[in-house]
Short mmCIF file of C-alpha atoms in Angstrom, two decimals:
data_model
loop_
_atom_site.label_atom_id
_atom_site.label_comp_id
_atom_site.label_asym_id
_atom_site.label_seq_id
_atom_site.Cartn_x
_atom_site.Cartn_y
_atom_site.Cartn_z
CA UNK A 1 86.68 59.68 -78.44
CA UNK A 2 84.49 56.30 -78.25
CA UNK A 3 81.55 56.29 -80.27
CA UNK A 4 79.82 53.23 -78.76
CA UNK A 5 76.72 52.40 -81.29
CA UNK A 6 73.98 50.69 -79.30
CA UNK A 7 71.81 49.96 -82.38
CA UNK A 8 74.30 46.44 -82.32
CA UNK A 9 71.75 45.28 -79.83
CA UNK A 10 68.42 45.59 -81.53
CA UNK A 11 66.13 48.21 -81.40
CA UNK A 12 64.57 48.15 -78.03
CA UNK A 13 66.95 48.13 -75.24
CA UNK A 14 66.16 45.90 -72.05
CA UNK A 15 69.35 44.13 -70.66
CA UNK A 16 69.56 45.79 -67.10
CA UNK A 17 73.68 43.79 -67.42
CA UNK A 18 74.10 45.94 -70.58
CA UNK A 19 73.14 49.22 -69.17
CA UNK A 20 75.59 48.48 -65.97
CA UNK A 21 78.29 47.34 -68.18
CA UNK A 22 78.10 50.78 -70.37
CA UNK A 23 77.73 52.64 -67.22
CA UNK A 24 80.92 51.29 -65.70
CA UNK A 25 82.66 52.40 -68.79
CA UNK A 26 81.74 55.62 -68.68
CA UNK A 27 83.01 56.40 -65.32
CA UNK A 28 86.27 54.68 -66.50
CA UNK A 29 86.96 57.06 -69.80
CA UNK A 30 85.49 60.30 -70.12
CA UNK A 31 85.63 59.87 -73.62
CA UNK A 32 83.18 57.25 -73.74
CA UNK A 33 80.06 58.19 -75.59
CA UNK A 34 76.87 56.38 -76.39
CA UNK A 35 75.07 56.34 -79.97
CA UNK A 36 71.45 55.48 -79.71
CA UNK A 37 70.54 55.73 -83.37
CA UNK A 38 68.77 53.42 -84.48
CA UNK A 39 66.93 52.68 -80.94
CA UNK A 40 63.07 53.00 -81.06
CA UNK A 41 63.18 53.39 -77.01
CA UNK A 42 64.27 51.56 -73.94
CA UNK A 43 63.11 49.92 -71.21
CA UNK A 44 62.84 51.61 -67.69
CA UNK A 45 65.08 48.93 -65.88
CA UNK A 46 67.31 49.82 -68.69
CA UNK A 47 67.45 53.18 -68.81
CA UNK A 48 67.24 53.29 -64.73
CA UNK A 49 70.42 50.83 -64.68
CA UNK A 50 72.54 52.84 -66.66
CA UNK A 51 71.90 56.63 -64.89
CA UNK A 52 71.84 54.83 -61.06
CA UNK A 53 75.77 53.06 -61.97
CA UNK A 54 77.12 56.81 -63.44
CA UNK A 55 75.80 57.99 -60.11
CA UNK A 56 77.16 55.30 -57.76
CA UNK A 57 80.67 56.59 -58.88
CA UNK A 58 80.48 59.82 -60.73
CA UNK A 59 78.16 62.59 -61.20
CA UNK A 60 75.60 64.09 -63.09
CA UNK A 61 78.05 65.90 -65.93
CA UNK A 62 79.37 62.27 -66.53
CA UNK A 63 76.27 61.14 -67.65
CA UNK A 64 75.54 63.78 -69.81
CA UNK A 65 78.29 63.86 -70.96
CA UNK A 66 78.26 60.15 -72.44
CA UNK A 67 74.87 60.84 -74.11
CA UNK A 68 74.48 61.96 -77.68
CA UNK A 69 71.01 63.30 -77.21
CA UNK A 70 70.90 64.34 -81.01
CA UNK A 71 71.00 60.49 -81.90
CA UNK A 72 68.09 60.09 -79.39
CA UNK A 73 64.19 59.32 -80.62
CA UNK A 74 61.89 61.08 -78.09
CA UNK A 75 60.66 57.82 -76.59
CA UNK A 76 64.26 57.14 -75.67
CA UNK A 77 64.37 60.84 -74.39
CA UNK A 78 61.74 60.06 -72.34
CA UNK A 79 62.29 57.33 -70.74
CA UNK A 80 66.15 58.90 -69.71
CA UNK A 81 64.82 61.89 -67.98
CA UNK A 82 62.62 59.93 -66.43
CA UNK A 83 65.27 57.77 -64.69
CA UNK A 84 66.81 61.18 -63.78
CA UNK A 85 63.51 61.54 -61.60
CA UNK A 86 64.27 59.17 -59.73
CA UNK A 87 66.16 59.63 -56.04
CA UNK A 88 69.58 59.82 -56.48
CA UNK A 89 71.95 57.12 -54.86
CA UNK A 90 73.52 58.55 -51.88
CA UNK A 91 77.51 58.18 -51.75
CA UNK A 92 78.79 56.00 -48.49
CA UNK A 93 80.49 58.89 -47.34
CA UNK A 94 77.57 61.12 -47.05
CA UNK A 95 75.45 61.56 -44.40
CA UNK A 96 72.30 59.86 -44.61
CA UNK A 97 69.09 61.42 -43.18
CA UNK A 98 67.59 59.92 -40.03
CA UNK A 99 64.86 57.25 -40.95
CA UNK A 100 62.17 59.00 -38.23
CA UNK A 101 60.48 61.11 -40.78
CA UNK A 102 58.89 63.65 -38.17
CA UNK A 103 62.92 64.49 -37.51
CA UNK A 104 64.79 66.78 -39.49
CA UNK A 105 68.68 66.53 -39.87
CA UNK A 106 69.89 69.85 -41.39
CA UNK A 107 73.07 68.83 -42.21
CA UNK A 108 71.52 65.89 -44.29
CA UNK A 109 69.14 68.40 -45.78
CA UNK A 110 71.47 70.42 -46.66
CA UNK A 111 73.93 67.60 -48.38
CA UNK A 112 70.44 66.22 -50.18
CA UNK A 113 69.65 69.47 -51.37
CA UNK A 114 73.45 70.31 -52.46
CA UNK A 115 73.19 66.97 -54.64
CA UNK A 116 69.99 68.31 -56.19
CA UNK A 117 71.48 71.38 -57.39
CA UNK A 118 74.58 70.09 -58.55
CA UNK A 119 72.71 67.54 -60.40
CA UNK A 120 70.39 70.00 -61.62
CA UNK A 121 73.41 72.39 -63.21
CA UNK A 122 75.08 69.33 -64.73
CA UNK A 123 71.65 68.58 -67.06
CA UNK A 124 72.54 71.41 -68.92
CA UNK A 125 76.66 71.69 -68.58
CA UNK A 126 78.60 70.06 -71.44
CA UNK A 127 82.20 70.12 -71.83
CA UNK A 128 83.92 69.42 -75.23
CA UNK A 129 87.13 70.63 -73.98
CA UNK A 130 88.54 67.87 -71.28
CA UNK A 131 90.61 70.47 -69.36
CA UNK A 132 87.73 72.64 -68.35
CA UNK A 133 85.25 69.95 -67.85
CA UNK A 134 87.94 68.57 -65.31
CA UNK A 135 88.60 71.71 -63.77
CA UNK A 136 85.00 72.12 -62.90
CA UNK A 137 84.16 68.85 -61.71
CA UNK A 138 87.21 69.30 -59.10
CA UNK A 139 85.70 72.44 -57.88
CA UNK A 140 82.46 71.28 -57.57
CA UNK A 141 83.71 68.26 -56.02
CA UNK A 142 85.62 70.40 -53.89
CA UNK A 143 82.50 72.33 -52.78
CA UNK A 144 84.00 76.24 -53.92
CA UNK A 145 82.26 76.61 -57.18
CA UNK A 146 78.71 76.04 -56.86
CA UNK A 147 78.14 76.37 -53.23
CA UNK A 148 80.27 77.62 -49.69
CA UNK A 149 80.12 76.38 -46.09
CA UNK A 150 77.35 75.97 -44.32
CA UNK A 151 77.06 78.73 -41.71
CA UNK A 152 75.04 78.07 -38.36
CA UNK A 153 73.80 80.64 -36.05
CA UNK A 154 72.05 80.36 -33.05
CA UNK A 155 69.45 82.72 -32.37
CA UNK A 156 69.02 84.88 -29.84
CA UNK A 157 65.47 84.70 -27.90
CA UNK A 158 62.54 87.52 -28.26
CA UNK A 159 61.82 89.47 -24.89
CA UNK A 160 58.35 88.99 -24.22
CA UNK A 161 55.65 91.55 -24.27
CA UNK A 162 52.04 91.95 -23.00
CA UNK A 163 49.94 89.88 -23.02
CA UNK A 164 46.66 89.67 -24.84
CA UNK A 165 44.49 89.36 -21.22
CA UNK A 166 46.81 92.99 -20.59
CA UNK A 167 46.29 94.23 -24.01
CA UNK A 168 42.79 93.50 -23.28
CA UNK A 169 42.48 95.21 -19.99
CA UNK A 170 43.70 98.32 -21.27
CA UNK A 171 41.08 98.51 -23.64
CA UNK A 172 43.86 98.72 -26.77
CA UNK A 173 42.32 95.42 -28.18
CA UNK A 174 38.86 93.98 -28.55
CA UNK A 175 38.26 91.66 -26.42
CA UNK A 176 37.67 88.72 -29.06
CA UNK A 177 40.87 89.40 -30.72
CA UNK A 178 42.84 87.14 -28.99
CA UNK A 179 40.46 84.06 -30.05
CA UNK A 180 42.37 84.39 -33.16
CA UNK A 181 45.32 84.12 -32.45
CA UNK A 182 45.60 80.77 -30.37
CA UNK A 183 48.91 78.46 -30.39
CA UNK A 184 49.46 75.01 -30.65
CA UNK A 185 47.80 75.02 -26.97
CA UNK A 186 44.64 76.55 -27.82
CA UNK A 187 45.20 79.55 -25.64
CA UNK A 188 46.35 82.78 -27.14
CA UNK A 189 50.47 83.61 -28.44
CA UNK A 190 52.73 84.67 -25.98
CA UNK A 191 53.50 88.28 -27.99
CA UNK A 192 57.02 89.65 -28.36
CA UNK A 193 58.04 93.00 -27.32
CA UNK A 194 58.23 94.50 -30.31
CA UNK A 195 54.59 93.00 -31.31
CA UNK A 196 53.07 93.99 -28.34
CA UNK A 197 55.07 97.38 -29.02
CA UNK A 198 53.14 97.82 -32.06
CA UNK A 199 49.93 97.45 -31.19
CA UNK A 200 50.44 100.39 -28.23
CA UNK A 201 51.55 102.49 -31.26
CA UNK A 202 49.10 101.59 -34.14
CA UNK A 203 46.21 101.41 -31.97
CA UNK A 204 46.91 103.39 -28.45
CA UNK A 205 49.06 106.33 -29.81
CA UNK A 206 47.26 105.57 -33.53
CA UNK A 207 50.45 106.26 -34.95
CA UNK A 208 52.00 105.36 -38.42
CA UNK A 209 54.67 103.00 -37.26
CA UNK A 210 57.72 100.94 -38.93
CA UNK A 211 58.21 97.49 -37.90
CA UNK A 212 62.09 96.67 -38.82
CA UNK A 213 62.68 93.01 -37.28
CA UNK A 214 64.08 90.36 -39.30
CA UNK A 215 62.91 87.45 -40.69
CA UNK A 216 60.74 85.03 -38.38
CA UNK A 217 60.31 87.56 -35.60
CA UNK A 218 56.25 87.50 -36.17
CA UNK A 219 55.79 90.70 -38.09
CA UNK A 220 52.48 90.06 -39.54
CA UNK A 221 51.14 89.84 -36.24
CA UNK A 222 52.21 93.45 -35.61
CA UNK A 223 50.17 94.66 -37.78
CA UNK A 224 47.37 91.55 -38.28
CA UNK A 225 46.69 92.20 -34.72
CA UNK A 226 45.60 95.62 -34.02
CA UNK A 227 43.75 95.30 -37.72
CA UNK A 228 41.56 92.66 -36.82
CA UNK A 229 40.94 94.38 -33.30
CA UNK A 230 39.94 97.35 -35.19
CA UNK A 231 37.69 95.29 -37.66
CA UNK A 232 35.94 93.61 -34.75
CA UNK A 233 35.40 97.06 -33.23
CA UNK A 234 33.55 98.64 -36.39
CA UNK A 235 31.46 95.10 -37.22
CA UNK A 236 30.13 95.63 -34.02
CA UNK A 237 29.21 98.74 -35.08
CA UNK A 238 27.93 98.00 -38.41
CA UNK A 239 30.82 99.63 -40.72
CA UNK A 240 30.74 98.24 -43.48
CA UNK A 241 33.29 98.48 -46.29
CA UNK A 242 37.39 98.02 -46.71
CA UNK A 243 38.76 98.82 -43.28
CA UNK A 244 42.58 97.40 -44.09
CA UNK A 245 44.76 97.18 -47.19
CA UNK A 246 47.79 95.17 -47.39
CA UNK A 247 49.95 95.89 -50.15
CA UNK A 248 52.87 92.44 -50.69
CA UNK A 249 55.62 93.15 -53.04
CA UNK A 250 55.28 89.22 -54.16
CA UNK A 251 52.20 87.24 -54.72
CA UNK A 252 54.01 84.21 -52.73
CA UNK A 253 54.17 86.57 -49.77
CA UNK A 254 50.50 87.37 -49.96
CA UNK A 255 49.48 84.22 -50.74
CA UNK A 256 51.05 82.96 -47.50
CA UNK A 257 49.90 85.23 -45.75
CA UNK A 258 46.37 85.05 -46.93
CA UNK A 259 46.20 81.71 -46.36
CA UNK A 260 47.04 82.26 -42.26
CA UNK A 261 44.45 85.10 -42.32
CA UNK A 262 41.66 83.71 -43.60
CA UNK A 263 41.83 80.62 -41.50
CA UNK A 264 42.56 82.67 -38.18
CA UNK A 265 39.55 84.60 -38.75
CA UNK A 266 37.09 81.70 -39.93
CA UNK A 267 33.67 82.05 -37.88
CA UNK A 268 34.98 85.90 -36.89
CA UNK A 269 32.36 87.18 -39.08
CA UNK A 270 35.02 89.19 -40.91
CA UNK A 271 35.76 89.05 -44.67
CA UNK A 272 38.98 89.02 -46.02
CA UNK A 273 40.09 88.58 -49.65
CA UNK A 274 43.13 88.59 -51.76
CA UNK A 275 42.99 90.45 -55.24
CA UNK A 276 45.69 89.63 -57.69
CA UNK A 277 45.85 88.95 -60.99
CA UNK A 278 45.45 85.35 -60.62
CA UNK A 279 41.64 85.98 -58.68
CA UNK A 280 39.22 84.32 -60.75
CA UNK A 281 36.34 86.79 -61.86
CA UNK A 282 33.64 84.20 -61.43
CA UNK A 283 32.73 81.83 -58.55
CA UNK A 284 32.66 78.51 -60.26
CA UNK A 285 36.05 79.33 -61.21
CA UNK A 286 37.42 80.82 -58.26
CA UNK A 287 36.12 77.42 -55.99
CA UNK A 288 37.81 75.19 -59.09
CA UNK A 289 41.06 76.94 -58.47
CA UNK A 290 40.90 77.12 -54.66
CA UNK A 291 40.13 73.16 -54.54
CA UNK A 292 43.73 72.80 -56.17
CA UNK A 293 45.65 75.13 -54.33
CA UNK A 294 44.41 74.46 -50.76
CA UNK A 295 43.13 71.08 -50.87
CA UNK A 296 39.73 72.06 -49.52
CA UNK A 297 36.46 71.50 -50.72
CA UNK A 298 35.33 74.88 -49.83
CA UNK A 299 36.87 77.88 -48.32
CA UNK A 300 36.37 79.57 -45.07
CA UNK A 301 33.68 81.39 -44.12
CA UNK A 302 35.86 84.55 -44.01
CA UNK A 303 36.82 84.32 -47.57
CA UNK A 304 35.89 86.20 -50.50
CA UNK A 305 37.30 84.14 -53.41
CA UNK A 306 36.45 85.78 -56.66
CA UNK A 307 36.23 89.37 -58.45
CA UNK A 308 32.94 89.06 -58.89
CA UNK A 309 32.02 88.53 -55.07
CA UNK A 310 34.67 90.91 -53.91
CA UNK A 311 33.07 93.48 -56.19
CA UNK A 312 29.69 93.42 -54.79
CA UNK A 313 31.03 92.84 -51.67
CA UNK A 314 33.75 94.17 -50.54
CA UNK A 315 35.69 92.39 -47.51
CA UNK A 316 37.32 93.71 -44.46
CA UNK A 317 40.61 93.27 -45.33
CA UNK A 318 41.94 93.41 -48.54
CA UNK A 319 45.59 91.94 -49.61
CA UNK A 320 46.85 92.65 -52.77
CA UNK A 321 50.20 94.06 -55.06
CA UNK A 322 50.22 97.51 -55.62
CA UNK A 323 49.67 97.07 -59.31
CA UNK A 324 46.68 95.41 -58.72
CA UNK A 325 45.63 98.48 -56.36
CA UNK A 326 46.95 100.84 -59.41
CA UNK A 327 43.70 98.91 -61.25
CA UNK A 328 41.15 98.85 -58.72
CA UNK A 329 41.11 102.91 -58.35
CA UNK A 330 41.02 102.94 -62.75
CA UNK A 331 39.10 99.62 -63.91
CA UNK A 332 35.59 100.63 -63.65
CA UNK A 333 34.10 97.45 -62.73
CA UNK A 334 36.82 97.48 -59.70
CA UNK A 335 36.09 101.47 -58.67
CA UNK A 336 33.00 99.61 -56.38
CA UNK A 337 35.45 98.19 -53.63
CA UNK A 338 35.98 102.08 -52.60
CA UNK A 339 32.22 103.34 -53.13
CA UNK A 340 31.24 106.96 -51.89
CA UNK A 341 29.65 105.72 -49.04
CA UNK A 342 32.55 104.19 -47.70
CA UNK A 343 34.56 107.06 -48.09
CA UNK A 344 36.44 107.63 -44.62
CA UNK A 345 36.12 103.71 -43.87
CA UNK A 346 39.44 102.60 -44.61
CA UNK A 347 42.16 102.98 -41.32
CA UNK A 348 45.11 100.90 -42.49
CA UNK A 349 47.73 100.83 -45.23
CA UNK A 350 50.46 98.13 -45.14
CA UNK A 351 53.52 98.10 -47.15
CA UNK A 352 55.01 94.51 -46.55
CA UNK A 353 58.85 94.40 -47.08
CA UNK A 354 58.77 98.21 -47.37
CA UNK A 355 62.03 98.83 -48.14
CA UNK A 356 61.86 97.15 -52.04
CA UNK A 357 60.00 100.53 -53.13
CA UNK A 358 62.76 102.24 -54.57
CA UNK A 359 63.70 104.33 -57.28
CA UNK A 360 60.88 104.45 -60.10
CA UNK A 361 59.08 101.66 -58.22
CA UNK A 362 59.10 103.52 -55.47
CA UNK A 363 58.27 107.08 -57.35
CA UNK A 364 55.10 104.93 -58.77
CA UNK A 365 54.13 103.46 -55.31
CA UNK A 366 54.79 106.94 -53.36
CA UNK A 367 52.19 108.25 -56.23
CA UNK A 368 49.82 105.38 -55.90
CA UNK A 369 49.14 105.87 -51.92
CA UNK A 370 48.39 109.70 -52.30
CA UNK A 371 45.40 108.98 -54.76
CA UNK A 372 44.57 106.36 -52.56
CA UNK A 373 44.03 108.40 -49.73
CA UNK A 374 42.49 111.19 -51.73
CA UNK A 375 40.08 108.42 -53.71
CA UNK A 376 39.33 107.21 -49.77
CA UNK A 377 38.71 110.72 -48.28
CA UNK A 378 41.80 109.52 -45.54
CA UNK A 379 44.57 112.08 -46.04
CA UNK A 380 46.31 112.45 -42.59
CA UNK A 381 43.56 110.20 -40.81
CA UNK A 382 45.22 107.03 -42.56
CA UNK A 383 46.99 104.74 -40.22
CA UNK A 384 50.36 103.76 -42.15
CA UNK A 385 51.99 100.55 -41.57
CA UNK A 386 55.40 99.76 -42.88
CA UNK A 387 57.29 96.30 -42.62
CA UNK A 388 61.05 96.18 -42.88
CA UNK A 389 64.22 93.76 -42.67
CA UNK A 390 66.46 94.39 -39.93
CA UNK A 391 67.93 98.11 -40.02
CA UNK A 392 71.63 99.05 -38.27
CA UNK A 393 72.94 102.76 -37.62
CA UNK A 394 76.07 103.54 -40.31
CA UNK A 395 78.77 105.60 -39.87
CA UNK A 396 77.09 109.62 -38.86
CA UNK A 397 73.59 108.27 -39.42
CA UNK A 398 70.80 106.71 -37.56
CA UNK A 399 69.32 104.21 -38.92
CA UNK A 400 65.80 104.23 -37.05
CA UNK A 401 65.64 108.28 -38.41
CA UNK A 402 66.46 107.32 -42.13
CA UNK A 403 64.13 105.03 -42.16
CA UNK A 404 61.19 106.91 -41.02
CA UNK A 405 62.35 110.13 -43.13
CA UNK A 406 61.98 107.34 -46.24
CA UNK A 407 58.65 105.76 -45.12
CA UNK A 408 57.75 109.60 -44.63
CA UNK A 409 58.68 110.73 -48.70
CA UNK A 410 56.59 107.51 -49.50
CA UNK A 411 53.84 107.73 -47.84
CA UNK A 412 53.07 111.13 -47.57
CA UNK A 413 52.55 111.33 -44.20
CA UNK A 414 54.70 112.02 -40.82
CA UNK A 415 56.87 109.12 -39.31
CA UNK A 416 58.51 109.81 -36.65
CA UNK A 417 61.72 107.66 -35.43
CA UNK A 418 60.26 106.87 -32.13
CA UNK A 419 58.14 104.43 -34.17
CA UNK A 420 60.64 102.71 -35.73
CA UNK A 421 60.47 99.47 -33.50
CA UNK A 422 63.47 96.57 -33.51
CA UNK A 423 64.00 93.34 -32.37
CA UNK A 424 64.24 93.29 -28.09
CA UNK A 425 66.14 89.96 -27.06
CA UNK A 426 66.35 88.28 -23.81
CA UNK A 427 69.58 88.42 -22.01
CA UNK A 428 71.80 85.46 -22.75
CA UNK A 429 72.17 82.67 -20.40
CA UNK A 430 75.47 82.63 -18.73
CA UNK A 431 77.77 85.68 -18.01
CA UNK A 432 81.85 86.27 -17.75
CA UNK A 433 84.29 85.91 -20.14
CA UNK A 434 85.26 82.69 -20.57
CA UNK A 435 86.84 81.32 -23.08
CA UNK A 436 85.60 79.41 -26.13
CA UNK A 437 86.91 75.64 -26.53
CA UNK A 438 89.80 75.34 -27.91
CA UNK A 439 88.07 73.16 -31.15
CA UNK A 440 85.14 71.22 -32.04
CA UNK A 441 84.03 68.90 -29.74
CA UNK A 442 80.88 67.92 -32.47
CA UNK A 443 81.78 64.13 -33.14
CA UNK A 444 80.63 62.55 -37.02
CA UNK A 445 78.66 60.45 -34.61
CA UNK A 446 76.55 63.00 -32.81
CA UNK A 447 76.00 64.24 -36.65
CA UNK A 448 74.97 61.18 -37.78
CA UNK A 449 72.51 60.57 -34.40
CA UNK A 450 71.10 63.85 -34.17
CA UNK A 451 66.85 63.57 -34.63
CA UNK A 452 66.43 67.06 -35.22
CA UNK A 453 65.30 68.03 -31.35
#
């Protein structure tokens, strides 16, 4: 091993040459290591210089690999992991990603965020024995140890549903409802099948219903939907008090979909608010907070953004984690969002992602919604909403019947398989048989040119 001490060139470090000299020696010998004791700190060029000529030729393991941190001061420290910050040079044999920046080039993407990660796992790797450090830099390299293929699917279109002006017409939604929920075009979504599906069963056959579709098939909007209808139904005739509760597994999931709500239903007069453990208690606070998050000086008028508010006034729509919900039938301060006056008010209970309550989770949660309903004065008048990932029939079962026998145990109420409702695609374009090509016809070139469209 080389023990290279760097102290031989004074005590602050500067010569952008030096740095790309070193650097070229380390991707020559692995064995090459750099001493910085006696170095008060280096310069940015410096430090820059040296991790940008590893990377040009090696990887990330290389260069830390050639570092003895230990002999590092913390201004030296510094000023290295800063250089790590910065963007990575991309190898000539790489895709690079299309300079339009509205375009996106997945296969780029996906080689830019490979590079990340591998860089990211080689911070912390470090090899004293030479075999195994070589063995895993050929596999990673080699693209089996840290990641596999890419796999591409195409898929297949959503059938189309009713309409809102139908939905409408039928008298299943109010007739507002579809002002929020406009499209890039400012005129209402074109629903799905199985959204529009939903609404006939939450709201026209009020039934507790399971919506299994997969990911990106719209399934808030099977249950947003006929909630809001519902809400604009009872403001109009003065309800007041929780109408809706939707219960996320994950905070990120509810603070995404919060975030859609809230804006959908600004200048709705409905309230909606979401009550975690990260809710402020007071207002000062809560607009503080939502100024960093959102990026907005102050929040739509359909928000309720703090404890304190939500307390004395409770929203329509409440979206929360069912730990929270454990709290807000037990804290006393929180036992005013469910007051006796409002007792029969609520009509919806969502499980997002129902299919994470199992085992003692799931004992606790199946608990949970029966003193809900009691605490509510809604046992078997409580609309139950459940949201799934895609389900398939096994071998001597049916899926759509397990399912709603599950949702059933948990919620305490009857679920019948007829409401279990999938994904409905459109028929494929083309028909026959034919034959798939014999290989790729997908030049480098078209690769290289595509601009994301």
């Amino acid at each position: 091993m080389i023990i290279y001490q760097l102290s031989q060139y004074g005590t602050h470090l500067t010569d952008a040459n030096l740095a790309r000299e070193l650097g070229a020696r380390a991707c020559a010998d692995n064995d090459f290591r750099l001493d910085f004791s006696g170095v008060e700190n280096i310069s940015v060029e410096f430090a820059r210089t040296l991790y940008q000529t590893v990377l040009e030729q090696r990887d990330m393991s290389v260069f830390m690999n050639m570092l003895q941190m230990e002999s590092m001061q913390a201004a030296v420290k510094l000023e290295i992991f800063s250089a790590m910050q910065s963007p990575s040079p991309v190898p000539a044999d790489e895709v690079k990603t299309p300079p339009a920046p509205e375009k996106l080039n997945p296969v780029a993407a996906l080689r830019q965020i490979r590079r990340a990660y591998r860089d990211y796992v080689h911070t912390f790797q470090k090899f004293q024995n030479p075999a195994i450090r070589n063995w895993v830099t050929e596999r990673v390299e080699r693209g089996s140890l840290l990641w596999r293929d890419e796999f591409v699917q195409l898929p297949r279109r959503f059938e189309a549903g009713d309409t809102f002006a139908e939905l409408v017409s039928q008298k299943l939604l109010h007739p507002e409802t579809p002002r929020y929920f406009l499209g890039k075009t400012d005129e209402p979504i074109n629903l799905y099948h199985h959204q529009a599906q939903a609404i006939k069963h939450i709201i026209g056959a009020r039934e507790n219903t399971i919506v299994a579709t997969g990911t990106g098939s719209g399934k808030s909007f099977c249950f947003g939907i006929p909630i809001i209808s519902e809400c604009l139904k009872l403001r109009a005739k003065g309800v007041a008090g929780i109408k809706a509760v939707i219960v996320y597994p994950m905070n990120a999931l509810s603070n995404s979909q919060y975030a859609d709500f809230s804006r959908r239903l600004h200048g709705s007069g409905l309230k909606i608010a979401l009550y975690t453990g990260d809710t402020p208690h007071s207002r000062d606070n809560a607009l503080q907070q939502y100024r960093q998050v959102f990026g907005r000086e102050q929040p739509y008028d359909s928000e309720i953004i703090s404890r304190e508010e939500i307390q004395v006034n409770p929203p329509d729509i409440l979206m929360t984690n069912y730990v929270m919900l454990e709290l807000l039938l037990t804290r006393f301060e929180d036992r005013k969002l469910f007051p006796v006056q409002h007792k029969g008010v609520l009509q919806f209970l969502v499980l997002d992602e129902v299919h994470t309550y199992t085992g003692k989770r799931g004992a606790d949660v199946a608990c949970l919604i029966r003193r809900v309903k009691q605490h509510t004065n809604t046992v078997g008048s409580l609309r139950c909403i459940a949201t799934s990932a895609t389900v398939h029939s096994g071998e001597g079962e049916d899926a759509a019947t397990v399912i709603a026998d599950f949702a059933q145990q948990l919620f305490g109420e009857s679920f019948s398989a007829a409401h279990v409702i999938g994904e409905h695609y459109r028929p494929a374009i083309g028909a026959g048989d034919s034959v798939l090509a014999p290989a790729i016809n997908i030049s480098e070139a078209d690769i290289n040119g595509f601009d994301g469209s």
